[in-house]
Amino acid sequence: MELCSEEAVRLVWEGAIPLQIHLHESEVTTLPPPPPVLILGPRIGYLPLLVTVIKPHFNDTLPPGVDSVWFDYKGLPLKWYIPTGVLFDLLCAEPERPWNLTVHFRGHPGEILTPCGGEDPVKWSFINSLKEAAYIINGNCKNVMNMSQTDQSELWQSLAKGNMESYTRVSSRLKLGPYGEDAVMRMSTGRIPIRLYLRILGEDVDDLEDVTTIDSWDSISYINRPVEIHNEEGHYITFRSAMRTLLPEFFDDEASAFDHVLVPRGDYEIDDGIENTEATATDFVSTKSQSPKKVNEIKLIRIQGIEVDLDIPFFWMVNNLKNPEHFLHICVFMVPALNPA
């Protein structure tokens, strides 16, 4: 199996979510109220980058005041620095198409959400994430820090405009991948940047359509923890093995479907057995139930809108499904389950 697929990467770059964006009723000053905007939101993009398209549609009905744009989904303010596709995968357990969002131009909830005053904050958030990824991969972020202003601008504009060829041309100079058999020999630290989002669904959820809406970000645990790679000639690690490193609490020693896997190379040949790593930013908040008779179990893992197979080579996942800032964003849904013990 080829670990780099231009077709898969292109599909990620071309991926978009149909959005139906409504203006909040408190900001409507005309009758009849304006209809919602229908727009495609790029998966790898960010919601504030859509404002230049959305604002003209609602401009004539807005009340006087200074714009401070933010979005919500069913009352939950959306974090603008999380890619649109990740927000959708995380908040819509059962995909909603079109995805109905509300845009606000007034009344920013500063106690919940960091303000975003246009495109620049989004750009610098992206660049800072890229620096963080470079540090995890290479042990330093010199390549990103030493980018010329021209390259930095071209890299950002290629993301904002969805130009994969331009992005690839500039990002290849940063030496942040791709990964393969010799990944550890080419990487200073042998680490791969991961952003992990954990959402616990309610009890007795058999169908994703029955999942209740999130009303607070406190319902989601966030982990910023790299996966550490150890070189074994002739073998790759599976996504299962990487997840065991990230969430050892849910991939225990039981001889079950989550036990070690060896997949033949060529039709995959992968050996796992990665050592555990420490969280690099937000420490993992244990999500195990306080009841000794119950634990949480993984119901679904979603990346780029895909329910992924745990036995796929992890390098394939990273090379082809990572976001442009070189983080692999993983959404994990968990449900309470009876402990057979």
Short mmCIF file of C-alpha atoms in Angstrom, two decimals, residues 84-331:
data_model
loop_
_atom_site.label_atom_id
_atom_site.label_comp_id
_atom_site.label_asym_id
_atom_site.label_seq_id
_atom_site.Cartn_x
_atom_site.Cartn_y
_atom_site.Cartn_z
CA THR A 84 -14.39 23.93 9.96
CA GLY A 85 -14.28 20.21 9.11
CA VAL A 86 -13.18 19.31 12.64
CA LEU A 87 -15.99 21.39 14.15
CA PHE A 88 -18.50 19.62 11.93
CA ASP A 89 -17.15 16.13 12.68
CA LEU A 90 -17.08 16.82 16.41
CA LEU A 91 -20.40 18.60 16.93
CA CYS A 92 -22.55 16.66 14.44
CA ALA A 93 -22.39 13.05 15.60
CA GLU A 94 -24.96 12.37 12.91
CA PRO A 95 -23.87 14.53 9.94
CA GLU A 96 -26.31 17.38 9.26
CA ARG A 97 -26.49 18.62 5.68
CA PRO A 98 -26.73 21.48 5.18
CA TRP A 99 -25.13 22.38 8.49
CA ASN A 100 -27.26 25.12 10.03
CA LEU A 101 -25.15 27.79 11.73
CA THR A 102 -25.99 31.22 13.11
CA VAL A 103 -23.75 34.21 12.47
CA HIS A 104 -23.55 37.17 14.85
CA PHE A 105 -22.04 40.57 14.07
CA ARG A 106 -22.69 42.01 17.55
CA GLY A 107 -22.61 40.85 21.17
CA HIS A 108 -19.40 38.82 21.13
CA PRO A 109 -19.29 36.38 24.12
CA GLY A 110 -15.84 37.43 25.30
CA GLU A 111 -16.03 35.30 28.45
CA ILE A 112 -16.36 32.15 26.31
CA LEU A 113 -14.68 32.93 23.00
CA THR A 114 -11.48 34.72 22.07
CA PRO A 115 -12.31 37.60 19.69
CA CYS A 116 -11.32 37.25 16.05
CA GLY A 117 -10.90 40.63 14.36
CA GLY A 118 -10.69 39.52 10.75
CA GLU A 119 -8.34 37.31 8.77
CA ASP A 120 -5.05 38.16 10.51
CA PRO A 121 -5.78 36.36 13.83
CA VAL A 122 -6.71 33.23 11.84
CA LYS A 123 -3.49 33.49 9.83
CA TRP A 124 -1.28 33.81 12.92
CA SER A 125 -3.13 31.02 14.69
CA PHE A 126 -2.36 28.81 11.68
CA ILE A 127 1.31 29.88 11.59
CA ASN A 128 1.69 29.25 15.33
CA SER A 129 0.17 25.77 14.94
CA LEU A 130 2.63 25.14 12.10
CA LYS A 131 5.52 26.19 14.36
CA GLU A 132 4.23 23.85 17.07
CA ALA A 133 4.02 20.97 14.60
CA ALA A 134 7.54 21.68 13.34
CA TYR A 135 8.88 21.66 16.89
CA ILE A 136 7.20 18.32 17.61
CA ILE A 137 8.55 16.77 14.39
CA ASN A 138 12.07 18.22 14.25
CA GLY A 139 12.76 19.36 17.81
CA ASN A 140 12.85 22.97 16.60
CA CYS A 141 10.81 25.30 14.39
CA LYS A 142 13.70 27.01 12.58
CA ASN A 143 12.40 26.15 9.11
CA VAL A 144 9.10 27.89 9.84
CA MET A 145 10.71 30.81 11.66
CA ASN A 146 13.14 31.36 8.79
CA MET A 147 10.48 31.44 6.07
CA SER A 148 10.64 34.54 3.91
CA GLN A 149 7.67 36.91 4.07
CA THR A 150 6.89 35.96 0.48
CA ASP A 151 6.78 32.23 1.27
CA GLN A 152 4.78 32.80 4.45
CA SER A 153 2.24 34.89 2.56
CA GLU A 154 2.03 32.37 -0.28
CA LEU A 155 1.57 29.49 2.17
CA TRP A 156 -1.29 31.27 3.91
CA GLN A 157 -2.97 32.44 0.71
CA SER A 158 -2.76 28.93 -0.73
CA LEU A 159 -4.71 27.65 2.29
CA ALA A 160 -7.21 30.52 2.24
CA LYS A 161 -7.88 30.00 -1.49
CA GLY A 162 -7.67 26.19 -1.47
CA ASN A 163 -4.68 26.03 -3.84
CA MET A 164 -3.08 22.67 -3.08
CA GLU A 165 -0.31 22.95 -5.68
CA SER A 166 0.90 26.30 -4.34
CA TYR A 167 0.73 25.05 -0.77
CA THR A 168 2.68 21.87 -1.60
CA ARG A 169 5.38 23.84 -3.40
CA VAL A 170 6.04 26.10 -0.40
CA SER A 171 5.45 23.60 2.42
CA SER A 172 7.89 21.06 0.93
CA ARG A 173 10.72 23.41 1.91
CA LEU A 174 9.79 23.04 5.58
CA LYS A 175 10.82 19.35 5.61
CA LEU A 176 7.88 18.20 7.74
CA GLY A 177 7.10 14.95 5.93
CA PRO A 178 5.95 12.78 4.30
CA TYR A 179 6.37 9.83 6.64
CA GLY A 180 7.44 6.34 5.65
CA GLU A 181 9.73 3.45 6.57
CA ASP A 182 12.63 5.77 7.28
CA ALA A 183 10.51 8.37 9.08
CA VAL A 184 12.38 8.03 12.36
CA MET A 185 15.77 8.32 10.68
CA ARG A 186 14.65 11.51 8.91
CA MET A 187 12.97 13.02 11.98
CA SER A 188 14.92 14.42 14.91
CA THR A 189 12.33 13.47 17.53
CA GLY A 190 10.34 10.62 15.94
CA ARG A 191 7.09 12.34 16.92
CA ILE A 192 3.93 13.06 14.95
CA PRO A 193 1.66 16.00 15.92
CA ILE A 194 -1.86 15.04 16.96
CA ARG A 195 -4.86 17.01 18.14
CA LEU A 196 -7.41 14.76 19.83
CA TYR A 197 -10.97 15.68 20.76
CA LEU A 198 -12.96 13.45 23.11
CA ARG A 199 -16.73 13.69 23.32
CA ILE A 200 -18.77 11.52 25.66
CA LEU A 201 -22.22 10.78 24.31
CA GLY A 202 -25.20 10.19 26.56
CA GLU A 203 -26.23 6.84 27.94
CA ASP A 204 -28.40 4.49 25.88
CA VAL A 205 -27.28 6.02 22.58
CA ASP A 206 -27.75 3.29 20.01
CA ASP A 207 -28.30 5.64 17.07
CA LEU A 208 -26.22 8.76 16.42
CA GLU A 209 -29.45 10.58 15.56
CA ASP A 210 -30.37 10.33 19.25
CA VAL A 211 -27.26 12.20 20.44
CA THR A 212 -28.13 15.38 22.33
CA THR A 213 -26.69 18.77 21.40
CA ILE A 214 -23.60 20.05 23.19
CA ASP A 215 -24.35 23.22 25.15
CA SER A 216 -20.85 23.83 26.54
CA TRP A 217 -17.26 23.19 25.51
CA ASP A 218 -16.81 21.66 28.97
CA SER A 219 -18.42 18.56 27.44
CA ILE A 220 -15.34 18.00 25.26
CA SER A 221 -11.85 17.04 26.41
CA TYR A 222 -8.95 18.23 24.28
CA ILE A 223 -5.57 16.50 24.09
CA ASN A 224 -2.51 17.86 22.34
CA ARG A 225 -0.20 14.85 22.47
CA PRO A 226 2.26 13.57 19.86
CA VAL A 227 2.57 9.95 18.86
CA GLU A 228 6.14 8.74 19.28
CA ILE A 229 7.52 6.53 16.52
CA HIS A 230 10.09 3.79 17.12
CA ASN A 231 11.90 2.43 14.09
CA GLU A 232 11.55 -1.27 13.33
CA GLU A 233 12.90 -2.13 9.91
CA GLY A 234 10.33 -3.72 7.63
CA HIS A 235 7.34 -2.85 9.79
CA TYR A 236 4.80 -0.07 10.07
CA ILE A 237 2.48 0.77 12.93
CA THR A 238 -1.29 0.67 12.66
CA PHE A 239 -3.70 3.43 13.56
CA ARG A 240 -4.86 1.10 16.35
CA SER A 241 -1.37 1.12 17.81
CA ALA A 242 -1.19 4.92 17.65
CA MET A 243 -4.55 5.21 19.40
CA ARG A 244 -3.34 2.87 22.12
CA THR A 245 -0.51 5.31 22.73
CA LEU A 246 -2.88 8.27 22.88
CA LEU A 247 -5.62 6.60 24.94
CA PRO A 248 -4.13 3.67 26.83
CA GLU A 249 -7.14 3.76 29.17
CA PHE A 250 -9.33 2.44 26.36
CA PHE A 251 -6.86 0.02 24.78
CA ASP A 252 -5.99 -2.10 27.79
CA ASP A 253 -4.25 -5.46 28.16
CA GLU A 254 -7.33 -7.54 27.48
CA ALA A 255 -6.97 -9.96 24.58
CA SER A 256 -9.70 -8.40 22.50
CA ALA A 257 -10.30 -6.65 19.21
CA PHE A 258 -7.99 -3.90 20.49
CA ASP A 259 -5.01 -6.21 21.03
CA HIS A 260 -1.75 -6.12 19.00
CA VAL A 261 -2.01 -6.52 15.26
CA LEU A 262 0.52 -7.59 12.66
CA VAL A 263 -0.54 -6.88 9.10
CA PRO A 264 1.54 -8.19 6.17
CA ARG A 265 3.36 -5.46 4.26
CA GLY A 266 2.37 -4.96 0.69
CA ASP A 267 -1.23 -5.57 1.62
CA TYR A 268 -0.24 -3.56 4.73
CA GLU A 269 2.56 -5.20 6.95
CA ILE A 270 2.45 -3.49 10.22
CA ASP A 271 3.69 -4.23 13.65
CA ASP A 272 2.64 -2.14 16.60
CA GLY A 273 4.03 -1.67 20.07
CA ILE A 274 4.68 2.02 20.62
CA GLU A 275 5.69 3.43 23.95
CA ASN A 276 3.42 5.87 25.76
CA THR A 277 4.05 9.62 25.54
CA GLU A 278 3.23 12.56 27.76
CA ALA A 279 0.74 15.28 26.81
CA THR A 280 2.46 18.38 25.50
CA ALA A 281 -0.19 21.01 26.17
CA THR A 282 -3.49 20.19 27.83
CA ASP A 283 -3.18 17.16 30.08
CA PHE A 284 -5.68 14.39 29.53
CA VAL A 285 -8.72 14.69 31.77
CA SER A 286 -9.74 11.16 32.67
CA THR A 287 -13.14 10.35 31.25
CA LYS A 288 -13.64 7.08 33.05
CA SER A 289 -16.86 6.83 35.00
CA GLN A 290 -16.69 7.15 38.77
CA SER A 291 -18.87 4.07 39.07
CA PRO A 292 -16.77 0.89 39.45
CA LYS A 293 -19.35 -0.97 37.36
CA LYS A 294 -19.09 1.31 34.35
CA VAL A 295 -16.40 2.60 32.04
CA ASN A 296 -16.49 4.55 28.80
CA GLU A 297 -15.83 2.77 25.55
CA ILE A 298 -15.02 4.12 22.12
CA LYS A 299 -18.03 4.12 19.80
CA LEU A 300 -16.64 6.00 16.81
CA ILE A 301 -13.40 7.59 15.58
CA ARG A 302 -13.69 10.17 12.81
CA ILE A 303 -11.00 11.92 10.76
CA GLN A 304 -11.81 14.24 7.82
CA GLY A 305 -15.40 13.01 7.99
CA ILE A 306 -14.33 9.37 7.67
CA GLU A 307 -15.03 6.59 10.15
CA VAL A 308 -11.57 5.09 10.03
CA ASP A 309 -10.38 1.50 10.10
CA LEU A 310 -8.07 0.87 13.07
CA ASP A 311 -5.85 -1.44 11.01
CA ILE A 312 -4.86 1.15 8.38
CA PRO A 313 -1.14 2.07 8.44
CA PHE A 314 -0.74 5.09 10.69
CA PHE A 315 1.73 6.73 8.30
CA TRP A 316 -0.91 6.60 5.55
CA MET A 317 -3.37 8.39 7.83
CA VAL A 318 -0.89 11.13 8.70
CA ASN A 319 0.45 11.66 5.19
CA ASN A 320 -2.96 11.89 3.56
CA LEU A 321 -5.47 13.07 6.18
CA LYS A 322 -3.51 15.68 8.13
CA ASN A 323 -4.52 19.34 7.96
CA PRO A 324 -2.27 21.95 6.31
CA GLU A 325 -0.73 22.98 9.67
CA HIS A 326 0.58 19.36 9.83
CA PHE A 327 -1.62 18.21 12.70
CA LEU A 328 -3.80 15.11 12.41
CA HIS A 329 -7.14 16.01 14.02
CA ILE A 330 -8.93 13.00 15.54
CA CYS A 331 -12.50 13.11 16.87
#
